[in-house]
mmCIF file of C-alpha atoms in Angstrom:
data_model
loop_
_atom_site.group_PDB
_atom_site.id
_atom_site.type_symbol
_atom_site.label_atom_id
_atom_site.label_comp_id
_atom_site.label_asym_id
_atom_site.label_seq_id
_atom_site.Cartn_x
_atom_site.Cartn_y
_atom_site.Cartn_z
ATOM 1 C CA UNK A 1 53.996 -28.592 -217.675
ATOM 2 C CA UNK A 2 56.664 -26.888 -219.429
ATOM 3 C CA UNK A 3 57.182 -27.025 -223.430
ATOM 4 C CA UNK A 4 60.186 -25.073 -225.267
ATOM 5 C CA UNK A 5 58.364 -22.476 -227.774
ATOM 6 C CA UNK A 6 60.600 -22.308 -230.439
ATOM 7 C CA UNK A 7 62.116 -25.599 -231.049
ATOM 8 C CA UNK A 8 58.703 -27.718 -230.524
ATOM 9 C CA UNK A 9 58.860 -31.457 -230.429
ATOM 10 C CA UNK A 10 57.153 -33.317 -233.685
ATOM 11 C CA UNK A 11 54.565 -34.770 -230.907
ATOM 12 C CA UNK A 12 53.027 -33.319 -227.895
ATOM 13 C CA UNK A 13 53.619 -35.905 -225.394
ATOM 14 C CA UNK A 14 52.202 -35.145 -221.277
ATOM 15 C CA UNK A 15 54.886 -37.175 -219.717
ATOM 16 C CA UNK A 16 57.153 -34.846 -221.652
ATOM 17 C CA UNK A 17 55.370 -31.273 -221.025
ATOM 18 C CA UNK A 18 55.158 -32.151 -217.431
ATOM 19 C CA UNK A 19 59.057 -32.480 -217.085
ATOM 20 C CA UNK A 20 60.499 -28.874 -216.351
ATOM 21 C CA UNK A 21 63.789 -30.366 -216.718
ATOM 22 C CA UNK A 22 63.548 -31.463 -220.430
ATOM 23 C CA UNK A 23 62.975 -27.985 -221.655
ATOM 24 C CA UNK A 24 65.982 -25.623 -222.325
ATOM 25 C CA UNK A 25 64.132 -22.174 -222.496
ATOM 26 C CA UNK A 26 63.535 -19.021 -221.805
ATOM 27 C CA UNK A 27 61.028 -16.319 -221.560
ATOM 28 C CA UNK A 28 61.630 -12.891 -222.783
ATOM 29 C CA UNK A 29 59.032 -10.300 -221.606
ATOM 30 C CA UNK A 30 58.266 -8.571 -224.474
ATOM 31 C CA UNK A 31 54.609 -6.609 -224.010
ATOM 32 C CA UNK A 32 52.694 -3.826 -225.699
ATOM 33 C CA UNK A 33 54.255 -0.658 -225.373
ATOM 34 C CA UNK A 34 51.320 0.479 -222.478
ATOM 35 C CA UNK A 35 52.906 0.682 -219.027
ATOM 36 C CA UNK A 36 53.298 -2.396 -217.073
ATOM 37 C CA UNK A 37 53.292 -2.531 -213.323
ATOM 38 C CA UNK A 38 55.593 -5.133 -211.904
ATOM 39 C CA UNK A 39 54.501 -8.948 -211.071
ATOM 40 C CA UNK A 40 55.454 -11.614 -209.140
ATOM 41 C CA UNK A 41 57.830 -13.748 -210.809
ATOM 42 C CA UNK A 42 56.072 -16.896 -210.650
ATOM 43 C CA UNK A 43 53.382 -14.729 -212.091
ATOM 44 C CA UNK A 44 54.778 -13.628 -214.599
ATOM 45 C CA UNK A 45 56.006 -16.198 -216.220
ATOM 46 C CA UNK A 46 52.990 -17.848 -216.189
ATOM 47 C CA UNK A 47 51.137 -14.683 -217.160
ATOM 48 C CA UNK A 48 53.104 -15.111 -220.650
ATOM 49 C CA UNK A 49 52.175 -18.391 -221.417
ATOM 50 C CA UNK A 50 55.504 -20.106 -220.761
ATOM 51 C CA UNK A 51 54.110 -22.561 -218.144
ATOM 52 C CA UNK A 52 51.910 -22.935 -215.220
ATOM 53 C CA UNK A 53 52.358 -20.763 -212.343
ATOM 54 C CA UNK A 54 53.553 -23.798 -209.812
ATOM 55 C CA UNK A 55 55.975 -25.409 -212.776
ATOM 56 C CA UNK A 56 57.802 -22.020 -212.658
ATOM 57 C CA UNK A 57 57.738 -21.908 -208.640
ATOM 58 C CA UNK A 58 59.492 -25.113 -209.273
ATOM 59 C CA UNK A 59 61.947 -24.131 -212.008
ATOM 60 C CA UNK A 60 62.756 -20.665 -209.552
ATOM 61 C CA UNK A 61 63.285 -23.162 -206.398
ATOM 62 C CA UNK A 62 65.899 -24.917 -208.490
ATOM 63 C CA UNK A 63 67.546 -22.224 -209.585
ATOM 64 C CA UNK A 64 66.916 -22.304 -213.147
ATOM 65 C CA UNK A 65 65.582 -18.420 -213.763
ATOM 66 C CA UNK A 66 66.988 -15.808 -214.061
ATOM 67 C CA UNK A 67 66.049 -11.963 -214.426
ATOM 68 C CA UNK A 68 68.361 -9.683 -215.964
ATOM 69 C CA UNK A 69 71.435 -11.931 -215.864
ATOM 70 C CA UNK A 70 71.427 -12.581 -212.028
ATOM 71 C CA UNK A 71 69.314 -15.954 -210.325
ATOM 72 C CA UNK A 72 66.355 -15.385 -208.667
ATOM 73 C CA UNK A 73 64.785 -18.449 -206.053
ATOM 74 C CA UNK A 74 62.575 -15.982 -204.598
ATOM 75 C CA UNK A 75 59.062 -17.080 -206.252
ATOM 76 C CA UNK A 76 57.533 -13.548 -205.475
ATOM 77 C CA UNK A 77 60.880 -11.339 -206.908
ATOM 78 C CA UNK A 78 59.386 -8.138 -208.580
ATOM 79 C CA UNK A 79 59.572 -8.258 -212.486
ATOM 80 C CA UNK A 80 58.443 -5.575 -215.165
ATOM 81 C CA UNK A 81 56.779 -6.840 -217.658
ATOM 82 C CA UNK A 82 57.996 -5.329 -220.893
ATOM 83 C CA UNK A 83 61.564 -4.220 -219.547
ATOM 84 C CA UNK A 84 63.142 -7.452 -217.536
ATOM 85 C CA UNK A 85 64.885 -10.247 -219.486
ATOM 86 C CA UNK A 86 63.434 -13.708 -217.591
ATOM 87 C CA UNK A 87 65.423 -16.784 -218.729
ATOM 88 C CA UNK A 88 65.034 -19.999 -217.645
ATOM 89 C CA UNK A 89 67.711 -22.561 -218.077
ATOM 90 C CA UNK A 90 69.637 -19.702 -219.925
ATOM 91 C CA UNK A 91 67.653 -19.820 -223.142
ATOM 92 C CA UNK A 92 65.053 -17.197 -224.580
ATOM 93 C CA UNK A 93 61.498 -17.727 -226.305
ATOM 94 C CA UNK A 94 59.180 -15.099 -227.369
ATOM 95 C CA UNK A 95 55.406 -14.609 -225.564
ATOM 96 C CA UNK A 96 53.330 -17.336 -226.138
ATOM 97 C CA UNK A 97 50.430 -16.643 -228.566
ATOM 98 C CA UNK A 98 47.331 -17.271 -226.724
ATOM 99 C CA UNK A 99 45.262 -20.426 -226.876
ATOM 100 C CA UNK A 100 41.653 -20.826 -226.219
ATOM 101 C CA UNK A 101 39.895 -25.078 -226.573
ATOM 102 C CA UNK A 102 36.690 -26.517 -226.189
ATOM 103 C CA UNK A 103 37.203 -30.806 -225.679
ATOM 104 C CA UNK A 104 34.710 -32.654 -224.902
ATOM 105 C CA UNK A 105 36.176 -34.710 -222.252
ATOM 106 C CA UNK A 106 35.291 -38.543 -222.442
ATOM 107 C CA UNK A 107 34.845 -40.727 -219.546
ATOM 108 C CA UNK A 108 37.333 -42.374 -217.931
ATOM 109 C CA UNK A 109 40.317 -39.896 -218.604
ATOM 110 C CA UNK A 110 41.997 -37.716 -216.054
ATOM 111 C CA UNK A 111 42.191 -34.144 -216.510
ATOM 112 C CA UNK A 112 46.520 -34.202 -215.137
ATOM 113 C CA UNK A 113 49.515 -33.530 -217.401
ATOM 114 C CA UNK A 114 50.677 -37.074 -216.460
ATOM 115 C CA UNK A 115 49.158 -39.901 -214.446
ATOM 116 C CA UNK A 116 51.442 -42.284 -212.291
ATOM 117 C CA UNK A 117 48.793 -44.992 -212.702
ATOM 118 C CA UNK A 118 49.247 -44.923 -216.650
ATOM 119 C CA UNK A 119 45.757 -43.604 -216.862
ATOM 120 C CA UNK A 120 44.815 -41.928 -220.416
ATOM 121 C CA UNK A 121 44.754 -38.152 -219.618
ATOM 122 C CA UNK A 122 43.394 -34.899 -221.536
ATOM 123 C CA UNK A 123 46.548 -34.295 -223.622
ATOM 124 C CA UNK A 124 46.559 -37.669 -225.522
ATOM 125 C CA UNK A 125 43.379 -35.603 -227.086
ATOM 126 C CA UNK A 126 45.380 -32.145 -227.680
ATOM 127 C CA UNK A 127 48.109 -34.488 -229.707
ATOM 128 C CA UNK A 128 45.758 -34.843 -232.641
ATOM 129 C CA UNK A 129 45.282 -30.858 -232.362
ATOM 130 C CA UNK A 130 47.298 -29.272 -234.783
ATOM 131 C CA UNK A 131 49.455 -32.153 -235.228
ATOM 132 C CA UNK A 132 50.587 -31.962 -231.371
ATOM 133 C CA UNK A 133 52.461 -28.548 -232.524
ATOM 134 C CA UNK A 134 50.545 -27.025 -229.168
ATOM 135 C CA UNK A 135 52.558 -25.068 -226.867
ATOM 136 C CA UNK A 136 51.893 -25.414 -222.858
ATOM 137 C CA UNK A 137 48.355 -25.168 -222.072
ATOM 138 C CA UNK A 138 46.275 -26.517 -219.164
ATOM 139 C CA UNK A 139 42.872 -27.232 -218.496
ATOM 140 C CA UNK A 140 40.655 -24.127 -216.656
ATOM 141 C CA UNK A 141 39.127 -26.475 -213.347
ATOM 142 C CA UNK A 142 38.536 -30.044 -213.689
ATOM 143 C CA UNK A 143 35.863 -32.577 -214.316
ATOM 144 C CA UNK A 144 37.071 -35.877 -212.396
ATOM 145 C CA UNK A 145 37.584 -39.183 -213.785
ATOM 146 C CA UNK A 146 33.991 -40.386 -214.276
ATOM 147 C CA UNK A 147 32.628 -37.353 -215.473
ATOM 148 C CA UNK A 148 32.333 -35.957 -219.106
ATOM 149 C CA UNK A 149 31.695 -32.800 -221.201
ATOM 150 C CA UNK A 150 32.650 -29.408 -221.681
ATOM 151 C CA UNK A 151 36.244 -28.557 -220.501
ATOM 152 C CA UNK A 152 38.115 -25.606 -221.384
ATOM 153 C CA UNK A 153 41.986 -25.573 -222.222
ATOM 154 C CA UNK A 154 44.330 -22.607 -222.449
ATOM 155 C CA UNK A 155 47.651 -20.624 -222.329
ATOM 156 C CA UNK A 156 46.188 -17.735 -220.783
ATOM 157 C CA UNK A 157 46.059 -18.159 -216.775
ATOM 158 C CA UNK A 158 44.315 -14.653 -216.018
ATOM 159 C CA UNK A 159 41.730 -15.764 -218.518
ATOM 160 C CA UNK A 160 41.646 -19.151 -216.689
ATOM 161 C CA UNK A 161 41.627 -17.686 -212.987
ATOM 162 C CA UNK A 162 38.416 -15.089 -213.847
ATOM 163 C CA UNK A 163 36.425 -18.278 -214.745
ATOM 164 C CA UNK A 164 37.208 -20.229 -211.913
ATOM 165 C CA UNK A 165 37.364 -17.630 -209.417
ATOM 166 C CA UNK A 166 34.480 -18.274 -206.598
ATOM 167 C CA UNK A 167 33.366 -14.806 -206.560
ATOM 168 C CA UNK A 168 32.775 -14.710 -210.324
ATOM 169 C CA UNK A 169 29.726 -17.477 -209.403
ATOM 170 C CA UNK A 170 29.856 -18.331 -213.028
ATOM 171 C CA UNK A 171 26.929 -20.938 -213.738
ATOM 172 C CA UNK A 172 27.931 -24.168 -215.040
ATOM 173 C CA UNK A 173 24.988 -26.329 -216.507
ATOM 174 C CA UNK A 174 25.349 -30.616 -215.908
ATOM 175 C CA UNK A 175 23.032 -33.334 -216.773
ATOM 176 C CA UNK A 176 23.451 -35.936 -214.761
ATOM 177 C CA UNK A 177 21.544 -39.651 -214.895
ATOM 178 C CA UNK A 178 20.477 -40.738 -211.904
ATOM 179 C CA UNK A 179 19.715 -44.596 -210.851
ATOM 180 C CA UNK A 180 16.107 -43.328 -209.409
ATOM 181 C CA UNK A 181 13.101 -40.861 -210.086
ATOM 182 C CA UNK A 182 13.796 -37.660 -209.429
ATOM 183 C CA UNK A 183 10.716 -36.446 -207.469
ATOM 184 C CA UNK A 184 9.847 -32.932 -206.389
ATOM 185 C CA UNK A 185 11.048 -33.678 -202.761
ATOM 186 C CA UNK A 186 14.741 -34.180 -203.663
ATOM 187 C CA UNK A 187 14.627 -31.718 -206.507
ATOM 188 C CA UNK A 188 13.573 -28.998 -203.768
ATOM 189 C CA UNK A 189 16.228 -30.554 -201.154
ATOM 190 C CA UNK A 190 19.088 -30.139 -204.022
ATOM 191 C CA UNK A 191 18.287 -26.620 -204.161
ATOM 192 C CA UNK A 192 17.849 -25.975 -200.497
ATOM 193 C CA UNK A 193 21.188 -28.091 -199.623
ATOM 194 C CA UNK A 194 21.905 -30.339 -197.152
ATOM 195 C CA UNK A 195 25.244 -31.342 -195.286
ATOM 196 C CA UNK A 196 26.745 -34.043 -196.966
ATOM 197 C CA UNK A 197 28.466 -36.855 -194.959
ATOM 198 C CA UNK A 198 32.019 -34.980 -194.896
ATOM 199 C CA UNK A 199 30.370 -32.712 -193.409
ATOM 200 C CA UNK A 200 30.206 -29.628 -195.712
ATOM 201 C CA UNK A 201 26.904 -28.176 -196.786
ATOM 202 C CA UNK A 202 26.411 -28.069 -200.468
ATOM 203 C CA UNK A 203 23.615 -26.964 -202.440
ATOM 204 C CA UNK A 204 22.471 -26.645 -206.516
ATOM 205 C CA UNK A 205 21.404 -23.169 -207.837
ATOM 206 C CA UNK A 206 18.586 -24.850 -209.718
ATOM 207 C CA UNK A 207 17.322 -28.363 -210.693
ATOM 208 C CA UNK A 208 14.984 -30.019 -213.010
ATOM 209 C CA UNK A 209 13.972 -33.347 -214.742
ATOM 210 C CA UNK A 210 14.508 -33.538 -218.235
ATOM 211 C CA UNK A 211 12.783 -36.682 -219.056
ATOM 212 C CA UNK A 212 12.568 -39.632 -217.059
ATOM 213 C CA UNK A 213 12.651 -43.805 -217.959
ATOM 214 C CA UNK A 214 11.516 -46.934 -215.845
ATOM 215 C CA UNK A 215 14.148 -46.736 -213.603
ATOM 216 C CA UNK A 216 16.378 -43.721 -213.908
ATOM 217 C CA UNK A 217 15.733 -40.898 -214.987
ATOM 218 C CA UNK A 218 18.289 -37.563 -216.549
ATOM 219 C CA UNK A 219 18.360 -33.848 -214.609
ATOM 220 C CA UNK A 220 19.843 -30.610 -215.399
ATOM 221 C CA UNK A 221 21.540 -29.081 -212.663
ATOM 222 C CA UNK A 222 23.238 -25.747 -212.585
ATOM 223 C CA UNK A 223 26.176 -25.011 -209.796
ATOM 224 C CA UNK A 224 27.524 -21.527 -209.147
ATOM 225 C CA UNK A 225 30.021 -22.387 -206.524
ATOM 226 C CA UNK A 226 32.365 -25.581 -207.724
ATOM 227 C CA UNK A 227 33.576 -28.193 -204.971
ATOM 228 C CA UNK A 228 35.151 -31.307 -205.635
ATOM 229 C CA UNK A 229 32.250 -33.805 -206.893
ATOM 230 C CA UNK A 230 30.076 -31.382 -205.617
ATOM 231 C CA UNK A 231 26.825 -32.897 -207.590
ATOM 232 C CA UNK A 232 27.958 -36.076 -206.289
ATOM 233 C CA UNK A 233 28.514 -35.694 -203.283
ATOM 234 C CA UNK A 234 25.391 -35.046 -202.637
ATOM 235 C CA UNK A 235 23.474 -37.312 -204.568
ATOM 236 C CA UNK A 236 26.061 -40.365 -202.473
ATOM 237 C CA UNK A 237 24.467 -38.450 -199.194
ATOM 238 C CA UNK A 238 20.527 -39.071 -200.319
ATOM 239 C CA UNK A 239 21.556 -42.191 -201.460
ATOM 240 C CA UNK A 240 21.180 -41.845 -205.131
ATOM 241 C CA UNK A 241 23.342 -43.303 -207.684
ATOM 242 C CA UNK A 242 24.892 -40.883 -210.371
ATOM 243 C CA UNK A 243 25.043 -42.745 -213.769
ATOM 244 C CA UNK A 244 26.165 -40.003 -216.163
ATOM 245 C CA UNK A 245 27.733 -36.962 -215.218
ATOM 246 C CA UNK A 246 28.293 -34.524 -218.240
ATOM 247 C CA UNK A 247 28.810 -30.758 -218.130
ATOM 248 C CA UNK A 248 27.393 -29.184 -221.254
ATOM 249 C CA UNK A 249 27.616 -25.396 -220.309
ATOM 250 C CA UNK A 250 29.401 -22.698 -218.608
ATOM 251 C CA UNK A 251 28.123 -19.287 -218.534
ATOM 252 C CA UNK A 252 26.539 -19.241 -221.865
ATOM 253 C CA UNK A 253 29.465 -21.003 -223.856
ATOM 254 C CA UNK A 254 27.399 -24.481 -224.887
ATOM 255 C CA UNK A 255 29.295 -27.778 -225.543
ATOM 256 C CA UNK A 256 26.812 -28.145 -228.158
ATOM 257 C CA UNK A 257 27.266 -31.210 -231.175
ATOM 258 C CA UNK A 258 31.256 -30.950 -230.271
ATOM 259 C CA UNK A 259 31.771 -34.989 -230.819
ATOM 260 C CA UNK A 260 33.612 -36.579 -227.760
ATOM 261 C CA UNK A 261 37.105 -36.644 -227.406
ATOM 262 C CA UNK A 262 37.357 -34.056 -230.441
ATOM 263 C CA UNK A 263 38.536 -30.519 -229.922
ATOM 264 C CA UNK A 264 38.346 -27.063 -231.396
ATOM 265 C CA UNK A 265 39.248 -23.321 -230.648
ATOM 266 C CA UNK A 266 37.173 -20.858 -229.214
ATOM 267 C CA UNK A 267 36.038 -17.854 -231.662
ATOM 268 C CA UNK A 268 36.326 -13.983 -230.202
ATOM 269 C CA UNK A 269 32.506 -13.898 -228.828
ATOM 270 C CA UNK A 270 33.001 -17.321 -227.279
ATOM 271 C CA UNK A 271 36.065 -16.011 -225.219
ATOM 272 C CA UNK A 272 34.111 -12.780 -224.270
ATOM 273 C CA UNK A 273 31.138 -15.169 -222.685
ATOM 274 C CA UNK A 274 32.760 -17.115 -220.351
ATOM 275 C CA UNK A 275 34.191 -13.699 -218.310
#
């Protein structure tokens, strides 16, 4: 999704930000006086906040960027941050300031810039932000369709790339309603993991029951590895319906009494917690 910094439309609509075409801009590189080493340009770009890094492999495909007055298509050309002019479609903006959101996704909307279904996504919610005056952001991972809670939204893709980043095994805390008890048997076999029936083992770092009903019951589970519907996935393999599927954690940033669909920025100590 790509949205022109300086001349910002009244209302920040997703079919708009995800059109790279509709956006006369450019990025200028301006940094902090510190040395710079150089980056890709795909990179870079992104690294400033003008876009996401595949919207500017797009815009560089077409032809659109250039650095220092000549067109680049290569997505990997070098740049140095802090001394090379970028443009794209011949027009300059200035760094992006940074942006940091908490929503609290509800259920039934997709986490894409745009949906060719005519689904509701994320940034129908980021249009009552700030009067839609938001510059390009996107969300950090994803929580599918049926699933709710905690998702993060930002400018800042190195930010975004140290939280999802496998190796970082960054806990993230779900309680999930399930259509069954939860005995002691499947809590142990959630933790141990078990092949599910694409055959990819999965597994939970821990589970517990946090209070049960009749018939169904809720349990927290914590993942610190992230695969798509990981938690259900496996519950589909025992045989176990999910009801509810909310994510109120990661690392030890809590959704906490956030109301749903609402959203709000992240203070200093809350950035420095999730990385």
């Amino acid at each position: 999704m790509m949205r022109h910094r300086n001349s910002r439309p009244k209302k920040a609509r997703a079919s708009r930000a995800s059109s790279a075409t509709s956006k006369n801009a450019a990025v200028s590189s301006s940094e902090p006086s510190r040395p710079q080493r150089n980056v890709g340009l795909a990179r870079a770009i992104s690294k400033m906040g003008y876009c996401s890094r595949s919207r500017a492999e797009e815009a560089i495909r077409a032809g659109r960027v250039r650095v220092n007055g000549a067109v680049r298509r290569n997505v990997e050309a070098p740049v140095h941050l802090g001394k090379d002019r970028v443009e794209v479609d011949g027009h300059e903006i200035k760094k992006a300031e940074k942006i940091y959101l908490m929503l609290n996704k509800p259920r039934g909307v997709v986490t894409t810039a745009s949906d060719e279904r005519g689904r509701e996504t994320i940034y129908s919610f980021l249009e009552k932000y700030k009067d839609g005056s938001l510059d390009w952001v996107a969300p950090v991972g994803r929580l599918d369709k049926a699933s709710e809670g905690l998702l993060l939204i930002t400018n800042d893709s190195e930010w975004a790339a140290k939280i999802t980043a496998p190796e970082t095994h960054l806990d993230k805390t779900y309680h999930v309603q399930i259509g069954a008890q939860a005995t002691s048997g499947m809590i142990e076999k959630l933790q141990q993991g078990f092949t599910v029936q694409d055959g990819e083992f999965l597994r939970v770092k821990s589970a517990g029951v946090i209070r049960s009903g009749e018939q169904n019951c809720w349990v927290e589970i914590v993942l610190d590895e992230g695969r798509n519907r990981h938690i259900r996935r496996m519950f589909e393999t025992i045989g176990v319906e999910v009801l509810r599927l909310i994510r109120v954690a990661i690392g030890a940033l809590k959704l906490g009494d956030l109301p749903k669909g609402e959203v709000r920025a992240l203070s200093e100590r809350e950035k420095a917690v999730v990385v």
